[in-house]
PDB file of C-alpha atoms in Angstrom:
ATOM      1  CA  UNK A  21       2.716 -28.400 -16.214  1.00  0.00           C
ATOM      2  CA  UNK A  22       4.740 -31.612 -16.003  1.00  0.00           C
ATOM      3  CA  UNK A  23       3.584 -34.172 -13.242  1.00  0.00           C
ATOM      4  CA  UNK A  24       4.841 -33.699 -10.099  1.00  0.00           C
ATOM      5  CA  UNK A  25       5.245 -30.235 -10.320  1.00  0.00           C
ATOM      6  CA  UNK A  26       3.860 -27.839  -7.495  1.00  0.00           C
ATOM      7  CA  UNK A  27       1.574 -25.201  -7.770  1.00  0.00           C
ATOM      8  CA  UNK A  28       0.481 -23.231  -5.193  1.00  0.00           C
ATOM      9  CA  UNK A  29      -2.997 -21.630  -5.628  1.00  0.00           C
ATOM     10  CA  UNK A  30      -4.230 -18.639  -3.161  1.00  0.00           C
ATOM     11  CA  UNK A  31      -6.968 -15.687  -3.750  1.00  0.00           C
ATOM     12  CA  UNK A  32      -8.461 -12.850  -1.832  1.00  0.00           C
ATOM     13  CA  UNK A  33     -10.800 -13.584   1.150  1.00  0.00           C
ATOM     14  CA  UNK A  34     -13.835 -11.919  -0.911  1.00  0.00           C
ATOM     15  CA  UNK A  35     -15.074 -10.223  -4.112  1.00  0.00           C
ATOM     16  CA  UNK A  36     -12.948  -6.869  -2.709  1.00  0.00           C
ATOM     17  CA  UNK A  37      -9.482  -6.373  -3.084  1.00  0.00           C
ATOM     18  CA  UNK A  38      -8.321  -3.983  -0.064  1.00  0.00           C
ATOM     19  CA  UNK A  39      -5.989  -4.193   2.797  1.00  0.00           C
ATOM     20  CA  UNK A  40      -8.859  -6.359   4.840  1.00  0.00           C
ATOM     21  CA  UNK A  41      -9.236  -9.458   2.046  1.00  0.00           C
ATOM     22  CA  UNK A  42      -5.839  -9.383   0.834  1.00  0.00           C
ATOM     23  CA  UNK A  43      -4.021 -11.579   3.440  1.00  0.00           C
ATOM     24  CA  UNK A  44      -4.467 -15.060   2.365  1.00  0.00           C
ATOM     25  CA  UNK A  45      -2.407 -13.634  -0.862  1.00  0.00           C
ATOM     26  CA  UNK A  46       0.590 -11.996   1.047  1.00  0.00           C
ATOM     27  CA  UNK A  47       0.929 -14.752   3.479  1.00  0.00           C
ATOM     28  CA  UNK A  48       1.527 -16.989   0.586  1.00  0.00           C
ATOM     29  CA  UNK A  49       3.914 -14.881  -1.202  1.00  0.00           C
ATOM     30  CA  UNK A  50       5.879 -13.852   2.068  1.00  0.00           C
ATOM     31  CA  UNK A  51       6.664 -17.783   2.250  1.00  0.00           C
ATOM     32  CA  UNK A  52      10.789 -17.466   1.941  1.00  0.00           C
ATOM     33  CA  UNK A  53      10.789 -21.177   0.590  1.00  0.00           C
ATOM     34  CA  UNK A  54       8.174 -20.220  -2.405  1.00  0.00           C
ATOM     35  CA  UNK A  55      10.837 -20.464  -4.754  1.00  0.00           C
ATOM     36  CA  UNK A  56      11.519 -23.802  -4.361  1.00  0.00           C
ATOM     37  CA  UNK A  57       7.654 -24.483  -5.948  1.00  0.00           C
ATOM     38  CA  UNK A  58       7.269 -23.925  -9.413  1.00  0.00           C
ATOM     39  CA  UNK A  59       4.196 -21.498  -9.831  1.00  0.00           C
ATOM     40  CA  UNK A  60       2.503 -19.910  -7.428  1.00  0.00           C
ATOM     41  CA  UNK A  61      -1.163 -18.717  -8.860  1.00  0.00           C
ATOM     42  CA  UNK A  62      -2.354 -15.090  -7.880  1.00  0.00           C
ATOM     43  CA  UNK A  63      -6.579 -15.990  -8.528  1.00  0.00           C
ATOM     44  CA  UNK A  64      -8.328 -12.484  -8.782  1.00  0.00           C
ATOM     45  CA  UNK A  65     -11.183 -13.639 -11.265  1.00  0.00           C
ATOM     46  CA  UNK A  66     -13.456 -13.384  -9.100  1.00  0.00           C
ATOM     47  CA  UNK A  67     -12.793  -9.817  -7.578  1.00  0.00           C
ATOM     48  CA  UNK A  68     -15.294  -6.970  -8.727  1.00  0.00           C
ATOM     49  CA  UNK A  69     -13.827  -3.895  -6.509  1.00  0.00           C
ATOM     50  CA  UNK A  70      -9.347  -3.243  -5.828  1.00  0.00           C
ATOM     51  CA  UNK A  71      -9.144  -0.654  -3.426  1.00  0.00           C
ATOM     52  CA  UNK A  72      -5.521   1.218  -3.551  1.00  0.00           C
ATOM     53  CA  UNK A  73      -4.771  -0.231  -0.430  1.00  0.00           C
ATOM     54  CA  UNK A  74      -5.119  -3.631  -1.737  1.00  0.00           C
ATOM     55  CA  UNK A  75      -3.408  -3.026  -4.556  1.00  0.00           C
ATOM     56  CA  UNK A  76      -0.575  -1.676  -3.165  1.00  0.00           C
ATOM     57  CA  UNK A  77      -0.207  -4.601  -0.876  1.00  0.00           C
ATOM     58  CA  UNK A  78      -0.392  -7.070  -3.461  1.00  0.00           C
ATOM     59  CA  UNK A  79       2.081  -5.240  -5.598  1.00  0.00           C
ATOM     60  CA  UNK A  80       4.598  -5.077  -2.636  1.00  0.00           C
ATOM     61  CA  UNK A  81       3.624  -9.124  -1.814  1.00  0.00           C
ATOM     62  CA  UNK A  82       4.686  -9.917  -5.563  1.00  0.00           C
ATOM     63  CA  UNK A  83       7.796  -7.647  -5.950  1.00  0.00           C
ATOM     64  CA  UNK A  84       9.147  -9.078  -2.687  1.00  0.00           C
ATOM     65  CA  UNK A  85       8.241 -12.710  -4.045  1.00  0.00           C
ATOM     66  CA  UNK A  86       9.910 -11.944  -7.539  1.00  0.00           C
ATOM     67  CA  UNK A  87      12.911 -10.937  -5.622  1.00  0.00           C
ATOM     68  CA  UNK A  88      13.326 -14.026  -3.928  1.00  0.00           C
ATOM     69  CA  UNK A  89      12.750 -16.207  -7.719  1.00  0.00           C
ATOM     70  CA  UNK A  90       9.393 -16.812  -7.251  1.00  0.00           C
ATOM     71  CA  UNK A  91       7.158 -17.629 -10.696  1.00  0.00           C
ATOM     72  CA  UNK A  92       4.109 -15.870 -10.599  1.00  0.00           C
ATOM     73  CA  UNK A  93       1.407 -15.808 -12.433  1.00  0.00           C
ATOM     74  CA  UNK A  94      -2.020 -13.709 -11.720  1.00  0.00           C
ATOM     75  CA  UNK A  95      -5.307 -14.442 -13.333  1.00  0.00           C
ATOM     76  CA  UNK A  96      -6.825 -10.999 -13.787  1.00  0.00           C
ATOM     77  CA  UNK A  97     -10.589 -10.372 -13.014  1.00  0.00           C
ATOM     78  CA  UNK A  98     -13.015 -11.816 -15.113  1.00  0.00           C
ATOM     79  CA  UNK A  99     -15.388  -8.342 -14.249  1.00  0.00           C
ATOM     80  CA  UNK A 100     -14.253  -6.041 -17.742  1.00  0.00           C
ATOM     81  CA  UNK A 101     -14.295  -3.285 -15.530  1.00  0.00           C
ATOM     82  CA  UNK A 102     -12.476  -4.178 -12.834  1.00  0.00           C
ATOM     83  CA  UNK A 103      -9.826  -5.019 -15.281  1.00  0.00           C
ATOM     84  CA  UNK A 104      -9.490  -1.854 -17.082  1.00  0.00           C
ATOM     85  CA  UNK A 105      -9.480  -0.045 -13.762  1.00  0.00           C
ATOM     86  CA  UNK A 106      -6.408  -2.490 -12.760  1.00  0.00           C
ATOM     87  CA  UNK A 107      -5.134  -1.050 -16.162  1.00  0.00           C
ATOM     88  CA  UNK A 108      -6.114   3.034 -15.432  1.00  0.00           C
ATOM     89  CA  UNK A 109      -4.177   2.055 -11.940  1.00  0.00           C
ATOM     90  CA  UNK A 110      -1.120   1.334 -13.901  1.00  0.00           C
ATOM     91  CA  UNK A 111      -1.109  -2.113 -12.198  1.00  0.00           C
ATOM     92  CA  UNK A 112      -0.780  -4.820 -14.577  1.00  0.00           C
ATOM     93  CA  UNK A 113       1.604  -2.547 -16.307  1.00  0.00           C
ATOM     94  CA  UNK A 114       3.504  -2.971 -13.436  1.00  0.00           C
ATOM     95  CA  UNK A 115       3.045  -6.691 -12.875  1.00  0.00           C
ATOM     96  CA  UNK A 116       3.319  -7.389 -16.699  1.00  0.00           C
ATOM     97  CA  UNK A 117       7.185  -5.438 -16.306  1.00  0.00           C
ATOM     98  CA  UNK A 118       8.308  -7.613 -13.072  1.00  0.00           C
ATOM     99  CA  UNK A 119       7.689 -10.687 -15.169  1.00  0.00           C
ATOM    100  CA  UNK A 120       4.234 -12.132 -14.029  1.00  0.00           C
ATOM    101  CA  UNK A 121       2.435 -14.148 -16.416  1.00  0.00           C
ATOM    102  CA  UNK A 122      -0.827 -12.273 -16.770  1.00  0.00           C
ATOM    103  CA  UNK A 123      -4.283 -14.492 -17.561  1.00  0.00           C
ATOM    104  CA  UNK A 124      -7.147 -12.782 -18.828  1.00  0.00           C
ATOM    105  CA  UNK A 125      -5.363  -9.314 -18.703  1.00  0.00           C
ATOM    106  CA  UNK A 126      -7.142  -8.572 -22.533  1.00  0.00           C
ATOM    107  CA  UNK A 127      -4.072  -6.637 -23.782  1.00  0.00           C
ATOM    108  CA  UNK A 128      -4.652  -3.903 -20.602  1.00  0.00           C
ATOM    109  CA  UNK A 129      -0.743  -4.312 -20.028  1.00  0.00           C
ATOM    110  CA  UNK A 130      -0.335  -2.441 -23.289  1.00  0.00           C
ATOM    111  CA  UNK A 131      -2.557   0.459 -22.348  1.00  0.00           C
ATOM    112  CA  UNK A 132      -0.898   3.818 -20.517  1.00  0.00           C
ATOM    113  CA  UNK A 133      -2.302   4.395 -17.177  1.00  0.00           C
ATOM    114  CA  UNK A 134      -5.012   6.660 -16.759  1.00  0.00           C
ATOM    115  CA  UNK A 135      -4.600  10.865 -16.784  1.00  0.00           C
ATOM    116  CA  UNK A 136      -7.679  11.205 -15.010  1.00  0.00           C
ATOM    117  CA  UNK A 137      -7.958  13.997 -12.113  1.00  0.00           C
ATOM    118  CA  UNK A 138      -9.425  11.564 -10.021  1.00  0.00           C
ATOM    119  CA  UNK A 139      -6.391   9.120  -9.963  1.00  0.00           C
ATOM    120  CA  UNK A 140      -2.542   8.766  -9.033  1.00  0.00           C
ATOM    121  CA  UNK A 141      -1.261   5.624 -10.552  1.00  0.00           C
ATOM    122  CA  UNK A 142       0.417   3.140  -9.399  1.00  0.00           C
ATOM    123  CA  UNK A 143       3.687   5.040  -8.873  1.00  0.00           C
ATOM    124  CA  UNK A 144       7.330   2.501  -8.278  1.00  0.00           C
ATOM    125  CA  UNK A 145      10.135   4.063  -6.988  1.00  0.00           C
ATOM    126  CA  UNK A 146      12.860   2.360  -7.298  1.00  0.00           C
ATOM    127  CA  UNK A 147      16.485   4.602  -7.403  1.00  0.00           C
ATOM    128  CA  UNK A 148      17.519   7.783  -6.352  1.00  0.00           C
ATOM    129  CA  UNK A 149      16.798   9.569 -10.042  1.00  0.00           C
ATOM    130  CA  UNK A 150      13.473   8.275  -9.608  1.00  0.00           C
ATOM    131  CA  UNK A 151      12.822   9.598  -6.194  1.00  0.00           C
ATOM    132  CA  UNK A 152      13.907  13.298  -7.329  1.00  0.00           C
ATOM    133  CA  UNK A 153      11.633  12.593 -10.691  1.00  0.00           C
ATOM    134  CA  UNK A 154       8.911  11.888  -9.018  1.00  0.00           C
ATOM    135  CA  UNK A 155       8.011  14.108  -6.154  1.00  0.00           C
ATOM    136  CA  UNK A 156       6.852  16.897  -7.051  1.00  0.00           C
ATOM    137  CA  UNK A 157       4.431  15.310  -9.338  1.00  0.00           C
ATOM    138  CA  UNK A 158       3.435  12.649  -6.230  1.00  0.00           C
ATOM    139  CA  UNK A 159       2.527  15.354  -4.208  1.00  0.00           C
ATOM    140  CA  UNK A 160       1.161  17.846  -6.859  1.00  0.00           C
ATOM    141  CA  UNK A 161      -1.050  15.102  -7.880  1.00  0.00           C
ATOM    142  CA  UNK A 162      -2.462  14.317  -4.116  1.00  0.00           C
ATOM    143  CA  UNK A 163      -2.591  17.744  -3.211  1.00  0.00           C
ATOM    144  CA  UNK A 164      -4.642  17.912  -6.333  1.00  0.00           C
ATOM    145  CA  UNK A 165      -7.178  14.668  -5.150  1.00  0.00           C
ATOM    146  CA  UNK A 166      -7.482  16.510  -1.720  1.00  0.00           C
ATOM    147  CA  UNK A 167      -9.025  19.631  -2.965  1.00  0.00           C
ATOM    148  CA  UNK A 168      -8.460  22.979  -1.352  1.00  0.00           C
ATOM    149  CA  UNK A 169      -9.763  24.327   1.255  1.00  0.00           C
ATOM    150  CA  UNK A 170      -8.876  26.983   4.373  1.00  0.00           C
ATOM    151  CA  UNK A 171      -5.349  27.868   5.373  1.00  0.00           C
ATOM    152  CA  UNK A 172      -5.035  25.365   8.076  1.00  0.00           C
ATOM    153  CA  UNK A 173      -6.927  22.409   5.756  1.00  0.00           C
ATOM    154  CA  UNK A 174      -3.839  23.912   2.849  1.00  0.00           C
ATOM    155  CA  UNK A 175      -1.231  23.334   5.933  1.00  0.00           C
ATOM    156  CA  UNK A 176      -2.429  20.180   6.906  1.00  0.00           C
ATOM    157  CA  UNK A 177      -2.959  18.759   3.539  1.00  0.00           C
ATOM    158  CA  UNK A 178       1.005  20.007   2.404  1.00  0.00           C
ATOM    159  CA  UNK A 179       2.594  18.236   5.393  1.00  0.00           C
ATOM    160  CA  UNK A 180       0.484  14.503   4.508  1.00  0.00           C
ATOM    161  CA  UNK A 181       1.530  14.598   0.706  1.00  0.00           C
ATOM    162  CA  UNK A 182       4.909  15.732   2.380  1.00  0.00           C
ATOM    163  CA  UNK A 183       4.610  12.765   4.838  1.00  0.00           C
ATOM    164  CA  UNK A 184       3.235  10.530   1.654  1.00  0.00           C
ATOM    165  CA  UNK A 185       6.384  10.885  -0.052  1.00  0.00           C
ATOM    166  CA  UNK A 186       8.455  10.012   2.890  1.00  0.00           C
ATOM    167  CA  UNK A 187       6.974   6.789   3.566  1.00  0.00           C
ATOM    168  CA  UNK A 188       7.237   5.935  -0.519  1.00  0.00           C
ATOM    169  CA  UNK A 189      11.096   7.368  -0.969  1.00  0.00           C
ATOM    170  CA  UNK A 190      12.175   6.012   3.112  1.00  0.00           C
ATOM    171  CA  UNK A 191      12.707   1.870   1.823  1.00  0.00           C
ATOM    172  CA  UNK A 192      15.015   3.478  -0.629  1.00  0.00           C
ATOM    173  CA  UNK A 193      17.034   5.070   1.548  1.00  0.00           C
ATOM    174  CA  UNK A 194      17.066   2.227   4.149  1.00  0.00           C
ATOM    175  CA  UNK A 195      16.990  -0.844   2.261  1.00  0.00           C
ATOM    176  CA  UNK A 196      17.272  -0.349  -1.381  1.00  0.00           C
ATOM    177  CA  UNK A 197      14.325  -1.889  -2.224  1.00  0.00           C
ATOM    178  CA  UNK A 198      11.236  -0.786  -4.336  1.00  0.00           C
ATOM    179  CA  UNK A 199       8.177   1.711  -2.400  1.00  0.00           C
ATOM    180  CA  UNK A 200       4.706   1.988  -4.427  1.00  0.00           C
ATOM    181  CA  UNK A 201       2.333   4.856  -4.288  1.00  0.00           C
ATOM    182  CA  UNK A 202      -1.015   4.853  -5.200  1.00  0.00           C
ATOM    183  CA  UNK A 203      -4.380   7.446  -4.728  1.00  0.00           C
ATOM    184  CA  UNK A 204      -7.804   7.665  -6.056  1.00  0.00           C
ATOM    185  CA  UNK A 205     -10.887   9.938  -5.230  1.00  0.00           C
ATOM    186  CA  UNK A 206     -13.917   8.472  -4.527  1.00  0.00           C
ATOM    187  CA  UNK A 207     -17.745  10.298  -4.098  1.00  0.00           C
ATOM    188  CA  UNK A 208     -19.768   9.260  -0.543  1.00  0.00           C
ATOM    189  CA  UNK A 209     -23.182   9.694  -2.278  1.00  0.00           C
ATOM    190  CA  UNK A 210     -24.869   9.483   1.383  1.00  0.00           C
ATOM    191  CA  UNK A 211     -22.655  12.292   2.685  1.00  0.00           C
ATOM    192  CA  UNK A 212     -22.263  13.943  -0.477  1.00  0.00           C
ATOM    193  CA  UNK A 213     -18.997  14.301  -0.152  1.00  0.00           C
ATOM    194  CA  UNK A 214     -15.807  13.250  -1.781  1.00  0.00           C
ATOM    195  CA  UNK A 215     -13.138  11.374  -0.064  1.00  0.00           C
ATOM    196  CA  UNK A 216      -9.429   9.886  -1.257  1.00  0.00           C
ATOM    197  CA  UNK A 217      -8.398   6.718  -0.533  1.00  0.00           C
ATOM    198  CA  UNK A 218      -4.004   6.114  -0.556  1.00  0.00           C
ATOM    199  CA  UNK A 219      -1.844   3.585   0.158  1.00  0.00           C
ATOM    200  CA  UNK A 220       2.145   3.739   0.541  1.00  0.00           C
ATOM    201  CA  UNK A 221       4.162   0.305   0.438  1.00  0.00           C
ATOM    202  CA  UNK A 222       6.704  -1.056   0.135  1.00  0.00           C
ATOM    203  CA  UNK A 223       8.771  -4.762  -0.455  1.00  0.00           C
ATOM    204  CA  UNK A 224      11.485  -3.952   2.657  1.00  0.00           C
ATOM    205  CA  UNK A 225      12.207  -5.745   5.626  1.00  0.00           C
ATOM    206  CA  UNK A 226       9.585  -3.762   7.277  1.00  0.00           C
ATOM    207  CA  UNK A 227       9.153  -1.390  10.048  1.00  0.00           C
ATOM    208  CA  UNK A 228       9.834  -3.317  13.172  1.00  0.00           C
ATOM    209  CA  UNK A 229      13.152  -4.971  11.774  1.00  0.00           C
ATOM    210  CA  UNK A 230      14.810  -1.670  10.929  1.00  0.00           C
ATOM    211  CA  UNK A 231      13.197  -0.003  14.095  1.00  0.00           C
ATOM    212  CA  UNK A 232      15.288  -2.651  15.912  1.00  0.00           C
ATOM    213  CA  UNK A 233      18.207  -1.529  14.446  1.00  0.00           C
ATOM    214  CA  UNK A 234      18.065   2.061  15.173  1.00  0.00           C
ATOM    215  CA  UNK A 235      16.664   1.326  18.848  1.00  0.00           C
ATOM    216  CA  UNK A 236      18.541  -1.694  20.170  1.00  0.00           C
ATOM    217  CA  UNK A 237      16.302  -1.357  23.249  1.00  0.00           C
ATOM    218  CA  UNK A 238      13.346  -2.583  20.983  1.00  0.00           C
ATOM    219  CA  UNK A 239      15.110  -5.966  20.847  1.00  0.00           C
ATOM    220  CA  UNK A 240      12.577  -7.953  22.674  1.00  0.00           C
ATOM    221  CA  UNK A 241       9.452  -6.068  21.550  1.00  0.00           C
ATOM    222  CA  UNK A 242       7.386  -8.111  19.756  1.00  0.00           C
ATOM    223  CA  UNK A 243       6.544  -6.626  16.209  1.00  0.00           C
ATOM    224  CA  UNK A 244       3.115  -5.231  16.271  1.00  0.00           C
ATOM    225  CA  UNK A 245       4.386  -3.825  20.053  1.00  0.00           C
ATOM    226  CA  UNK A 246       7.346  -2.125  17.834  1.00  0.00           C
ATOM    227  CA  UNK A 247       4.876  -0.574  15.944  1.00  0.00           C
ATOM    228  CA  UNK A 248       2.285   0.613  18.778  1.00  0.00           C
ATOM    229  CA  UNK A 249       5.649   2.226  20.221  1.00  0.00           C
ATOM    230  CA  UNK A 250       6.394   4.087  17.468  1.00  0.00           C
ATOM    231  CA  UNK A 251       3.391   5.788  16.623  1.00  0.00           C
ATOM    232  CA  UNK A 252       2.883   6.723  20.889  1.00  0.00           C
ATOM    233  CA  UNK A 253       6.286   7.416  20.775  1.00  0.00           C
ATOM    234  CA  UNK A 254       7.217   9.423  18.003  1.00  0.00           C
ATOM    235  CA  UNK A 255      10.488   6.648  16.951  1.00  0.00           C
ATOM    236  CA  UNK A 256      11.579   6.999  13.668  1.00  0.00           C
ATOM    237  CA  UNK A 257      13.569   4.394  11.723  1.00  0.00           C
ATOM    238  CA  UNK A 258      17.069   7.093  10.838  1.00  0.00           C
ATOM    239  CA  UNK A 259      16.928   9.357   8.691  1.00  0.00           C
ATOM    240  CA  UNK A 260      13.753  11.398   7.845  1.00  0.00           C
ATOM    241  CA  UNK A 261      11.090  12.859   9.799  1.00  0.00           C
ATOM    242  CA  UNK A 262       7.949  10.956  10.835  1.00  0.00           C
ATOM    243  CA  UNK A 263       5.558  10.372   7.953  1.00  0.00           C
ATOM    244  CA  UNK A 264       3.423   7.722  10.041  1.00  0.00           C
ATOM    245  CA  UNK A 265       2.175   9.699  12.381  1.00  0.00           C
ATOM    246  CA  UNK A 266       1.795  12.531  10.477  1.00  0.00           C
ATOM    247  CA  UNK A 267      -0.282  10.419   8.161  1.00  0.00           C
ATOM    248  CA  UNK A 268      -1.988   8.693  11.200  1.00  0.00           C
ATOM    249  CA  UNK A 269      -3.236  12.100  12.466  1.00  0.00           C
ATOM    250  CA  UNK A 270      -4.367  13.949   9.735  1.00  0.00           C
ATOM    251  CA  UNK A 271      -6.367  11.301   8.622  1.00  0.00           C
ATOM    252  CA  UNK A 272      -8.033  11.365  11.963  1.00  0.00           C
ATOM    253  CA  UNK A 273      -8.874  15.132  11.780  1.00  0.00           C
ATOM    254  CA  UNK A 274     -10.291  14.181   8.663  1.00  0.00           C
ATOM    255  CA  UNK A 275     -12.924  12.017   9.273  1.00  0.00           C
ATOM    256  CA  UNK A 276     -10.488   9.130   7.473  1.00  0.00           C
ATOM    257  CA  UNK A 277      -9.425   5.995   8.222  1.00  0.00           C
ATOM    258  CA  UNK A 278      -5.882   3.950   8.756  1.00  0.00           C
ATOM    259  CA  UNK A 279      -3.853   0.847   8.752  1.00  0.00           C
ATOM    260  CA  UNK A 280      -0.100  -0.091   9.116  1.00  0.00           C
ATOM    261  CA  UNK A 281       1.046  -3.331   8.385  1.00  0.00           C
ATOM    262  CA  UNK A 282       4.401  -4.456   8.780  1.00  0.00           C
ATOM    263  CA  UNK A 283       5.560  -7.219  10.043  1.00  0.00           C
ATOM    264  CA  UNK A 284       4.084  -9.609  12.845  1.00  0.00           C
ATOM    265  CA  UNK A 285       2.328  -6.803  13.575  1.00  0.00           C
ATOM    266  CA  UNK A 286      -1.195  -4.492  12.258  1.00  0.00           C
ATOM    267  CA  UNK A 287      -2.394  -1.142  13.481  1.00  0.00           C
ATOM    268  CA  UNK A 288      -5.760   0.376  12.505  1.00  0.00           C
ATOM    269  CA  UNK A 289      -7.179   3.420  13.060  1.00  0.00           C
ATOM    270  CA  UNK A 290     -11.305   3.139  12.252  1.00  0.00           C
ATOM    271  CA  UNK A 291     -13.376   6.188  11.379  1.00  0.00           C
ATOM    272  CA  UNK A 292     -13.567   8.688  14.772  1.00  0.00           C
ATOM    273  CA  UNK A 293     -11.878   6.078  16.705  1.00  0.00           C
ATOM    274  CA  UNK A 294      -9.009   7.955  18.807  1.00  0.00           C
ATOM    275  CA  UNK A 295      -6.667   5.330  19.457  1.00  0.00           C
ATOM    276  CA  UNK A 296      -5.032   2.740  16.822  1.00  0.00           C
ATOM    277  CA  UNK A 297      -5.858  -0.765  17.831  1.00  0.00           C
ATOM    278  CA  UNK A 298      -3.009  -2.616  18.245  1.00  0.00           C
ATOM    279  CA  UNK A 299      -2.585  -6.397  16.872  1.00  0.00           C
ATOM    280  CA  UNK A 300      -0.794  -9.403  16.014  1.00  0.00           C
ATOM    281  CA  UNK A 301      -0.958 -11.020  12.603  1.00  0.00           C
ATOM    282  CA  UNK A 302       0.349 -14.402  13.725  1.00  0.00           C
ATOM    283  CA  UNK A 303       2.602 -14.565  10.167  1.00  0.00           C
ATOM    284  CA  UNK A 304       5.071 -12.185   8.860  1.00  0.00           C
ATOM    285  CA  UNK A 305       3.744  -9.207   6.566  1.00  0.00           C
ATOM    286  CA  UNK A 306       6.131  -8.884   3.567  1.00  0.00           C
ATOM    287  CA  UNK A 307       7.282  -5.324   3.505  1.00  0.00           C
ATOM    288  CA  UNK A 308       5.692  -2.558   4.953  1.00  0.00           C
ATOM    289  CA  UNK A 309       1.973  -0.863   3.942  1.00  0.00           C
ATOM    290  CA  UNK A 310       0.440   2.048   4.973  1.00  0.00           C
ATOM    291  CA  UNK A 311      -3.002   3.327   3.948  1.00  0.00           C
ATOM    292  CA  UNK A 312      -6.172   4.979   4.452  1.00  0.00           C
ATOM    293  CA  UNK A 313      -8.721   7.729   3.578  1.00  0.00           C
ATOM    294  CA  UNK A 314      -9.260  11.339   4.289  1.00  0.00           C
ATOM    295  CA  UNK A 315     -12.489  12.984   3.709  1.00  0.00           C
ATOM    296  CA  UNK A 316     -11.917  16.198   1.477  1.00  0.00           C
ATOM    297  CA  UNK A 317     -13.590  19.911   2.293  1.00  0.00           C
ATOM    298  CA  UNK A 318     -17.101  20.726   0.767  1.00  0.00           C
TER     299      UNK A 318
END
């Protein structure tokens, strides 16, 4: 790098990877002026565990930071199989075809994401063809994760992988811009039972900017109060139905978790909590992410 140059480093606030550690990352790579550095480093070395929420959100942090010109490079972790799973996610694939320069990736962008039962890749969807292409495998594929159960578990779990596809296909519609999708099904050995963990981003404007422009009486909300109003309030952005809360609440019935971020604003729903809890991030979310988990039927 020739003297003089500037690089900006930034990592995850841990050895995890989710939705939680991933902030120091997007705040960097939401800066509008980070094109005018020359590299900005993406340091995951030392992660040992990417959840799909983080993933998502750091694949919606970097496509909105490619967008805008920014160089990018990530240096992949240095745990073997954290890095293959990165690769089964059909993540560095991903990363390797927006440009970034990949360190210590060990060929994984070459590899086809995994077929596995247990996982839905990394899915980008990024036109119209590829929003007709891919839905009925996105939601054959999570309907799949879930398990079946009872008829009202089978009604419940139709109208989130309906509501899943919504929030992935909506930025399309809206903005233009890219939305991710990713799932994987995980085993609570304590409980004995399995649960899915999902994630739905997106490199938009976010939520509370395109809120604003359907509902001009939002105008001097604040952005997480944007958000609080549209899950109480049932507010959708235009066209389309209301994946959010549809999301929100079945992952409440289902002993689940979730968190929107979008924004200047976060919203997270903890296991059997009833209400989200509202909050400011104090720094502008790039794009929109929504995720969680849902605990499946014995």
């Amino acid at each position: 790098m020739p003297v003089g140059s500037q690089v900006t480093e930034c990592r995850p606030n841990g050895r995890e990877l989710t939705i939680r550690t991933v902030g120091p990352v997007a705040r960097v790579l939401a800066d509008p002026f980070g094109w005018l550095e020359d590299e900005v480093i993406v340091d995951l070395s030392a992660t040992r565990f990417s959840a799909p929420d983080g993933l998502v959100a750091l694949t919606a942090a970097i496509s909105a930071a490619v967008n805008i010109g920014t160089t990018l490079r990530v240096r992949c972790p240095r745990d073997a199989g954290c890095n293959r799973y990165l690769g089964a996610a059909g993540v560095i694939q991903h990363w390797s075809r927006l440009g970034v320069s990949l360190e210590g990736s060990s060929g994984v962008e070459d590899c086809a994401p995994s077929a596995s039962s247990t996982v839905l890749p990394l899915t980008a969807i990024t036109s119209d063809n590829d929003v007709r292409d891919v839905k009925l495998r996105v939601t054959e594929l999570i309907e799949r994760l879930l398990g079946s159960g009872d008829a009202e578990w089978e009604r419940r779990r139709r109208a989130f992988s309906s509501a899943v596809h919504e929030m992935s296909t909506n930025v399309i519609r809206h903005t233009g811009k890219t939305g991710f999708v990713l799932a994987q099904k995980y085993r609570n050995r304590g409980e004995r039972r399995d649960f899915v963990g999902f994630a739905v981003g997106d490199a938009g404007p976010g939520i509370p900017a395109t809120l604003r422009t359907s509902h001009k009486w939002l105008g001097e909300s604040s952005d997480h109060q944007v958000l609080d109003r549209m899950l109480q309030d049932g507010l959708s952005r235009g066209e389309g139905g209301m994946g959010y809360q549809v999301v929100q609440r079945f992952t409440g019935q289902h002993a689940g978790h979730f968190a929107l971020r979008s924004g200047d604003g976060s919203l997270t729903l903890a296991r059997g909590q009833v209400t989200p809890t509202v909050s400011a991030l104090g720094w502008t979310w790039p794009g929109t992410v929504v995720s969680g988990s849902v605990t499946c039927p014995q």
